[in-house]
mmCIF file with all atom_site columns, C-alpha atoms in Angstrom:
data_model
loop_
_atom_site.group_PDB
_atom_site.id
_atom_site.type_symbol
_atom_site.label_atom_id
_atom_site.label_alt_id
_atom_site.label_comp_id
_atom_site.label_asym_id
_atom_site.label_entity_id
_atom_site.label_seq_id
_atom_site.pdbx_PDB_ins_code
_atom_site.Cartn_x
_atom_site.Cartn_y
_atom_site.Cartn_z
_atom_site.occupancy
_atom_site.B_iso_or_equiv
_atom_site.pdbx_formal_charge
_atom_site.auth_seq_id
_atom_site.auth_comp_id
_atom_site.auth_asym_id
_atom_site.auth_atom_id
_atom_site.pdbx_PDB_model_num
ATOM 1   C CA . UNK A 1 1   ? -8.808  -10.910 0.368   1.00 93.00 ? 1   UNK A CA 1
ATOM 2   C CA . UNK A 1 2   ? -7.796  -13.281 -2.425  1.00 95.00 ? 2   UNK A CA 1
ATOM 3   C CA . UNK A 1 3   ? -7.597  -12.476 -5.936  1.00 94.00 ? 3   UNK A CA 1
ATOM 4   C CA . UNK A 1 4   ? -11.291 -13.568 -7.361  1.00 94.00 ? 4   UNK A CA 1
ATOM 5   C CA . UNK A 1 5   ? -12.621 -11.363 -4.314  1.00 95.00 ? 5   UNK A CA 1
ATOM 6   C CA . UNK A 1 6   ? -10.449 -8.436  -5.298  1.00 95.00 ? 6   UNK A CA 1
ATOM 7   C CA . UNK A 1 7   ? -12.032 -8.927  -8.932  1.00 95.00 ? 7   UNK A CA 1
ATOM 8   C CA . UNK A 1 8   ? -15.205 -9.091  -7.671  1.00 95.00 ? 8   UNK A CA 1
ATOM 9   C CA . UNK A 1 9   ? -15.220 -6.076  -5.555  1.00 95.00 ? 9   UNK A CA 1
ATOM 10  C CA . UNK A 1 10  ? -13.380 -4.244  -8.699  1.00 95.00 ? 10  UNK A CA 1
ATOM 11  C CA . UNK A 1 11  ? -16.258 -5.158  -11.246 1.00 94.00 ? 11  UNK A CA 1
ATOM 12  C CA . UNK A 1 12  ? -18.860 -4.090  -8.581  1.00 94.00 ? 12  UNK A CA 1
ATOM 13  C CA . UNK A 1 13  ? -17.584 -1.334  -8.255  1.00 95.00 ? 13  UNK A CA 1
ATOM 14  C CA . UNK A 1 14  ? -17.004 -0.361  -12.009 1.00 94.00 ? 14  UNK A CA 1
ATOM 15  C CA . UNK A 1 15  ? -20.310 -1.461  -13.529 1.00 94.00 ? 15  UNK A CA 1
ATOM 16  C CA . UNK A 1 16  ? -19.309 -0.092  -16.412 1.00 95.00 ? 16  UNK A CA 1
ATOM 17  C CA . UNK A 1 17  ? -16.101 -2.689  -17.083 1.00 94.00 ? 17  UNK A CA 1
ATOM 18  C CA . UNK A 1 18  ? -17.247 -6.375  -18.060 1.00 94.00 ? 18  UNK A CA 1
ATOM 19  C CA . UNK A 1 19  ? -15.512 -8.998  -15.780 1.00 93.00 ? 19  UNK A CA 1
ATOM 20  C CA . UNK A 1 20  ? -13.527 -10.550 -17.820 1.00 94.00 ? 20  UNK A CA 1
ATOM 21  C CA . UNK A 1 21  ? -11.651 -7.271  -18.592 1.00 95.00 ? 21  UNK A CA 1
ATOM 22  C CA . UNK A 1 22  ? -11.089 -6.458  -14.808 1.00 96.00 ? 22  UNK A CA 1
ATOM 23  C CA . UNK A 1 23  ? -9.285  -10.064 -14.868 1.00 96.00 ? 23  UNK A CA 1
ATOM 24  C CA . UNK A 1 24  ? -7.401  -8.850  -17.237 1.00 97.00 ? 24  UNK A CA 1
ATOM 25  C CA . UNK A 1 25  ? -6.328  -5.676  -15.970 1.00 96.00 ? 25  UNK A CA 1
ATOM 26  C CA . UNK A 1 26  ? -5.489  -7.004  -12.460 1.00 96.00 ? 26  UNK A CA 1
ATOM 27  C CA . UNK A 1 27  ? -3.489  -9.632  -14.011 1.00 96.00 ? 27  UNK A CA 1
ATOM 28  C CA . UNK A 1 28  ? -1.736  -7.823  -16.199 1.00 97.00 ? 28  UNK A CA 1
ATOM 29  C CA . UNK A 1 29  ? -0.397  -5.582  -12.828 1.00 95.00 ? 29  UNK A CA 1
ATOM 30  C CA . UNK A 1 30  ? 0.592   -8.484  -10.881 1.00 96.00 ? 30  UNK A CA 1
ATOM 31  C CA . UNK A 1 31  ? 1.962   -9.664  -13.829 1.00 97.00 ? 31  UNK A CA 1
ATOM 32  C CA . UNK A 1 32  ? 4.164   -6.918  -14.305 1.00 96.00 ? 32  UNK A CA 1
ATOM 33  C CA . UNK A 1 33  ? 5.161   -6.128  -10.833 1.00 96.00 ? 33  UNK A CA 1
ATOM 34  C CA . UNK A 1 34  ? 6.010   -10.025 -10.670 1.00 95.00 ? 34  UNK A CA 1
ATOM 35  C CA . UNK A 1 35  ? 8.057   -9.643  -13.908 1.00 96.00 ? 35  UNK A CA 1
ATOM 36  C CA . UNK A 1 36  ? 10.024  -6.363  -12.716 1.00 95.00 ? 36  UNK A CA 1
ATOM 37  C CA . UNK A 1 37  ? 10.913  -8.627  -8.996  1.00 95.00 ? 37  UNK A CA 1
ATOM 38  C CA . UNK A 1 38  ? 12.359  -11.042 -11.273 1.00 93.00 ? 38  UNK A CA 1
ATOM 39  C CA . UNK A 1 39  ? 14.445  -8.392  -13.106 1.00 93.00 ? 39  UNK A CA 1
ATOM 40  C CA . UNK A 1 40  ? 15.942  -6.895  -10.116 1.00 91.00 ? 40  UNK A CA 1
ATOM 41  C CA . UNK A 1 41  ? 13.978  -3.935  -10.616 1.00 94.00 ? 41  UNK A CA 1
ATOM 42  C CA . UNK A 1 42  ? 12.108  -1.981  -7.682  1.00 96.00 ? 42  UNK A CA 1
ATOM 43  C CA . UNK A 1 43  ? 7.962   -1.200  -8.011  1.00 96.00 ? 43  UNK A CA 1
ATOM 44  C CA . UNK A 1 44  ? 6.727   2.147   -5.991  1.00 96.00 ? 44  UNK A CA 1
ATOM 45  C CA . UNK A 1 45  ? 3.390   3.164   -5.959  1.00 94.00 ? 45  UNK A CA 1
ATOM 46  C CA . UNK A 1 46  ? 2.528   6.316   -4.674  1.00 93.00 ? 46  UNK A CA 1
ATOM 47  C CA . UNK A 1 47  ? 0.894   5.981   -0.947  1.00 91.00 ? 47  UNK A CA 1
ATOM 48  C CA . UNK A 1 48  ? 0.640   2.566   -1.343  1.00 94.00 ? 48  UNK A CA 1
ATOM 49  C CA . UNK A 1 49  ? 4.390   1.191   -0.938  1.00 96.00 ? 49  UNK A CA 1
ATOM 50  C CA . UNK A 1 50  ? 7.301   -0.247  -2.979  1.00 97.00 ? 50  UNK A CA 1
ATOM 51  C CA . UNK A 1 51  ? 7.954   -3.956  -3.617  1.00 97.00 ? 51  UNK A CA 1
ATOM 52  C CA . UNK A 1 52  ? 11.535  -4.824  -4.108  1.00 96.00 ? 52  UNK A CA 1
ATOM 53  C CA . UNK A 1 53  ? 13.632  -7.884  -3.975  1.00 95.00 ? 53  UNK A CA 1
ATOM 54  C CA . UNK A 1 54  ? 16.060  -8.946  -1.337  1.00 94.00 ? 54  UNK A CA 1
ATOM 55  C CA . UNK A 1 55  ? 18.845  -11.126 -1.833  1.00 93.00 ? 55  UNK A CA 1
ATOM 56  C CA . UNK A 1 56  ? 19.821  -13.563 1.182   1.00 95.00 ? 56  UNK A CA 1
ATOM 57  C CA . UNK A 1 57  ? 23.373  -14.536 1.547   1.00 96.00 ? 57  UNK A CA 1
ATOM 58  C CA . UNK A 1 58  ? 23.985  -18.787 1.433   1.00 96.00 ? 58  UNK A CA 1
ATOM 59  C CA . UNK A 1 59  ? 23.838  -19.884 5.058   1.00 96.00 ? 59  UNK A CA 1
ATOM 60  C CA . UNK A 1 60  ? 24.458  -23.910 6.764   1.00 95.00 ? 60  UNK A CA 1
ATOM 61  C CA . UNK A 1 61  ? 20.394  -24.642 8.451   1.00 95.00 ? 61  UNK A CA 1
ATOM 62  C CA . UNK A 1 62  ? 19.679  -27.806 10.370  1.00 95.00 ? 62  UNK A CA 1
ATOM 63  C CA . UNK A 1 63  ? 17.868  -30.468 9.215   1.00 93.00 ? 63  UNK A CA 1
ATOM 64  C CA . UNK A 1 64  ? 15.057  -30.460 12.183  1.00 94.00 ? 64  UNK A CA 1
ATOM 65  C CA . UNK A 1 65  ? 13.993  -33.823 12.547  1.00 94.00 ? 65  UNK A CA 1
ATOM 66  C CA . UNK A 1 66  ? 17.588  -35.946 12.184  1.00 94.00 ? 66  UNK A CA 1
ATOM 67  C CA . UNK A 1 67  ? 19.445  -31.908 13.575  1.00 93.00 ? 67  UNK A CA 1
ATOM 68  C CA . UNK A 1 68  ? 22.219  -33.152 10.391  1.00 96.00 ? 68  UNK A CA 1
ATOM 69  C CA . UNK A 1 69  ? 23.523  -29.844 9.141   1.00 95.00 ? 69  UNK A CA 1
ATOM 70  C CA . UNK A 1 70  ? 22.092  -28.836 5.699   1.00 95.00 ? 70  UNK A CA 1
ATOM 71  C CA . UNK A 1 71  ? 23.718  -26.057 3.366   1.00 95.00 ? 71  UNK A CA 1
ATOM 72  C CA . UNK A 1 72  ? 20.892  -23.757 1.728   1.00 95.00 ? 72  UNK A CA 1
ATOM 73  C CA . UNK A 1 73  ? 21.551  -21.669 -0.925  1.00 95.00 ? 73  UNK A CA 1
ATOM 74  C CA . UNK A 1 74  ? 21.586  -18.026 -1.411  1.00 94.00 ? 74  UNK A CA 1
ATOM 75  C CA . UNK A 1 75  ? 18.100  -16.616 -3.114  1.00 94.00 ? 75  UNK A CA 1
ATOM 76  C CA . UNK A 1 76  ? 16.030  -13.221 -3.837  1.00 93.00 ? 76  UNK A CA 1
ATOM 77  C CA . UNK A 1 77  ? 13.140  -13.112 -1.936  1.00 94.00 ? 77  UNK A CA 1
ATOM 78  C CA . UNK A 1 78  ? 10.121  -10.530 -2.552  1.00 95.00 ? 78  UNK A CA 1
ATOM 79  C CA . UNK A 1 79  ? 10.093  -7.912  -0.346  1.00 95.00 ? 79  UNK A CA 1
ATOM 80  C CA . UNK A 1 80  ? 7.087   -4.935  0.635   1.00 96.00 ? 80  UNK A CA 1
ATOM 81  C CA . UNK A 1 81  ? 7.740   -1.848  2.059   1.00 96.00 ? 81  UNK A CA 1
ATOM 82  C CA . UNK A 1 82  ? 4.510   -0.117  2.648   1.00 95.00 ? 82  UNK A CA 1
ATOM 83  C CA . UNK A 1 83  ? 3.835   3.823   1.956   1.00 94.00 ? 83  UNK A CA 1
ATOM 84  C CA . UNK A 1 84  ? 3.189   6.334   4.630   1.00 93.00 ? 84  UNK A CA 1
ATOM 85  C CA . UNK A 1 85  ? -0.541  6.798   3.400   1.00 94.00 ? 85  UNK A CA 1
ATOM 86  C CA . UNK A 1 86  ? -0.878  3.283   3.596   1.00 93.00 ? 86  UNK A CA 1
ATOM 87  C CA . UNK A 1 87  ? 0.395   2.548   7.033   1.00 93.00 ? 87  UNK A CA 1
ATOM 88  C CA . UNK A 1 88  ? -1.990  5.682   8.339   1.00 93.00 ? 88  UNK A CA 1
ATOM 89  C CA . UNK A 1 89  ? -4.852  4.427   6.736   1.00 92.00 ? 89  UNK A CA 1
ATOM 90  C CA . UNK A 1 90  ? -4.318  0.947   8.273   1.00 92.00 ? 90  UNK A CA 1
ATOM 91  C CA . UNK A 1 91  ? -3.854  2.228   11.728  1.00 92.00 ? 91  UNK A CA 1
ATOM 92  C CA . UNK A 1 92  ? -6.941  4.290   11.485  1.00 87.00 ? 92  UNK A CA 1
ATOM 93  C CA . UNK A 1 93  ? -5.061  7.518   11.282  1.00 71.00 ? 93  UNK A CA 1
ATOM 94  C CA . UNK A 1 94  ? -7.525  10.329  9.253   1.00 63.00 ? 94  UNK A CA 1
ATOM 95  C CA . UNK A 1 95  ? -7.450  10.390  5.197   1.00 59.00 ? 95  UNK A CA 1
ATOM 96  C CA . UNK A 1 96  ? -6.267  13.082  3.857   1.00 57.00 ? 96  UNK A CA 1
ATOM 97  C CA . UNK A 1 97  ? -6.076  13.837  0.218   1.00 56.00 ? 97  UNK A CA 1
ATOM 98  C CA . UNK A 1 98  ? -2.782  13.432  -1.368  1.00 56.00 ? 98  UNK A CA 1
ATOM 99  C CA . UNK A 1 99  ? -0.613  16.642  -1.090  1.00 58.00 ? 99  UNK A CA 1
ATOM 100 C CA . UNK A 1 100 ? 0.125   18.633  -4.467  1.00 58.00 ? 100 UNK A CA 1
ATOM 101 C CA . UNK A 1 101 ? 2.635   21.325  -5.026  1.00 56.00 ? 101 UNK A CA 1
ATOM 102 C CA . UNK A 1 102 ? 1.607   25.077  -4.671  1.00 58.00 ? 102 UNK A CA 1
ATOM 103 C CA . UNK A 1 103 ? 0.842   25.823  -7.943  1.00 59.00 ? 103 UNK A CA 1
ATOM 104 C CA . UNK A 1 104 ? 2.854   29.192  -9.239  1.00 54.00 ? 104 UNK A CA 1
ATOM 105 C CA . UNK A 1 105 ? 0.809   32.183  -10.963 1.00 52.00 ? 105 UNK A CA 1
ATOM 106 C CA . UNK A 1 106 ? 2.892   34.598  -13.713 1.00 53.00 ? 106 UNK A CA 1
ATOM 107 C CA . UNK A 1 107 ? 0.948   38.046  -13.998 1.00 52.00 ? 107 UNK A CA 1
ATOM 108 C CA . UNK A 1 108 ? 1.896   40.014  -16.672 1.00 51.00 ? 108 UNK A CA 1
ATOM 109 C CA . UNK A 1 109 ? 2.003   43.642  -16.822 1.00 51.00 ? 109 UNK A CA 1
#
């Protein structure tokens, strides 16, 4: 699914939002999740997964077509973890609604 399709489905889905406000909104999350990556920082979202960033160490590669050794430098690299939910839901396990705490009753006398 690409981005424009995931708008698409979005806006048919929520007749009630005008297109050019569901671009909005789903740019302004990738947006953000992009913008925490680039700060280090780590994105969760419940029963979906967490996006983090990984760093990879500087390492010598090989230059494939002359097989010269190349240096290439150390970088962060986005990384996606997904949620248990998710991965259930993906392997056609059954859906089940997310899990809330028992709620506690006070009586009083």
């Amino acid at each position: 699914m690409t981005k424009s399709e995931l708008i698409a489905q979005l806006a048919a889905a929520n007749p009630h939002l005008r297109q050019p406000d569901v671009e909005l909104i789903v740019s302004t999350i990738f947006d953000e999740i992009t913008a925490a990556l680039s700060r280090g920082d780590r994105v969760e979202l419940r029963g979906f997964g967490a996006f983090s960033a990984k760093q990879r160490d500087p390492r010598t590669g090989r230059n494939p077509r002359t097989g010269e050794s190349v240096p290439v430098a150390g970088k962060s690299v986005p990384y996606f973890k997904p949620g248990k939910e998710l991965r259930e839901r993906v392997n056609g396990g059954p859906l089940q609604a997310p899990k809330r705490s028992p709620r506690t009753t006070v009586t009083t006398p």
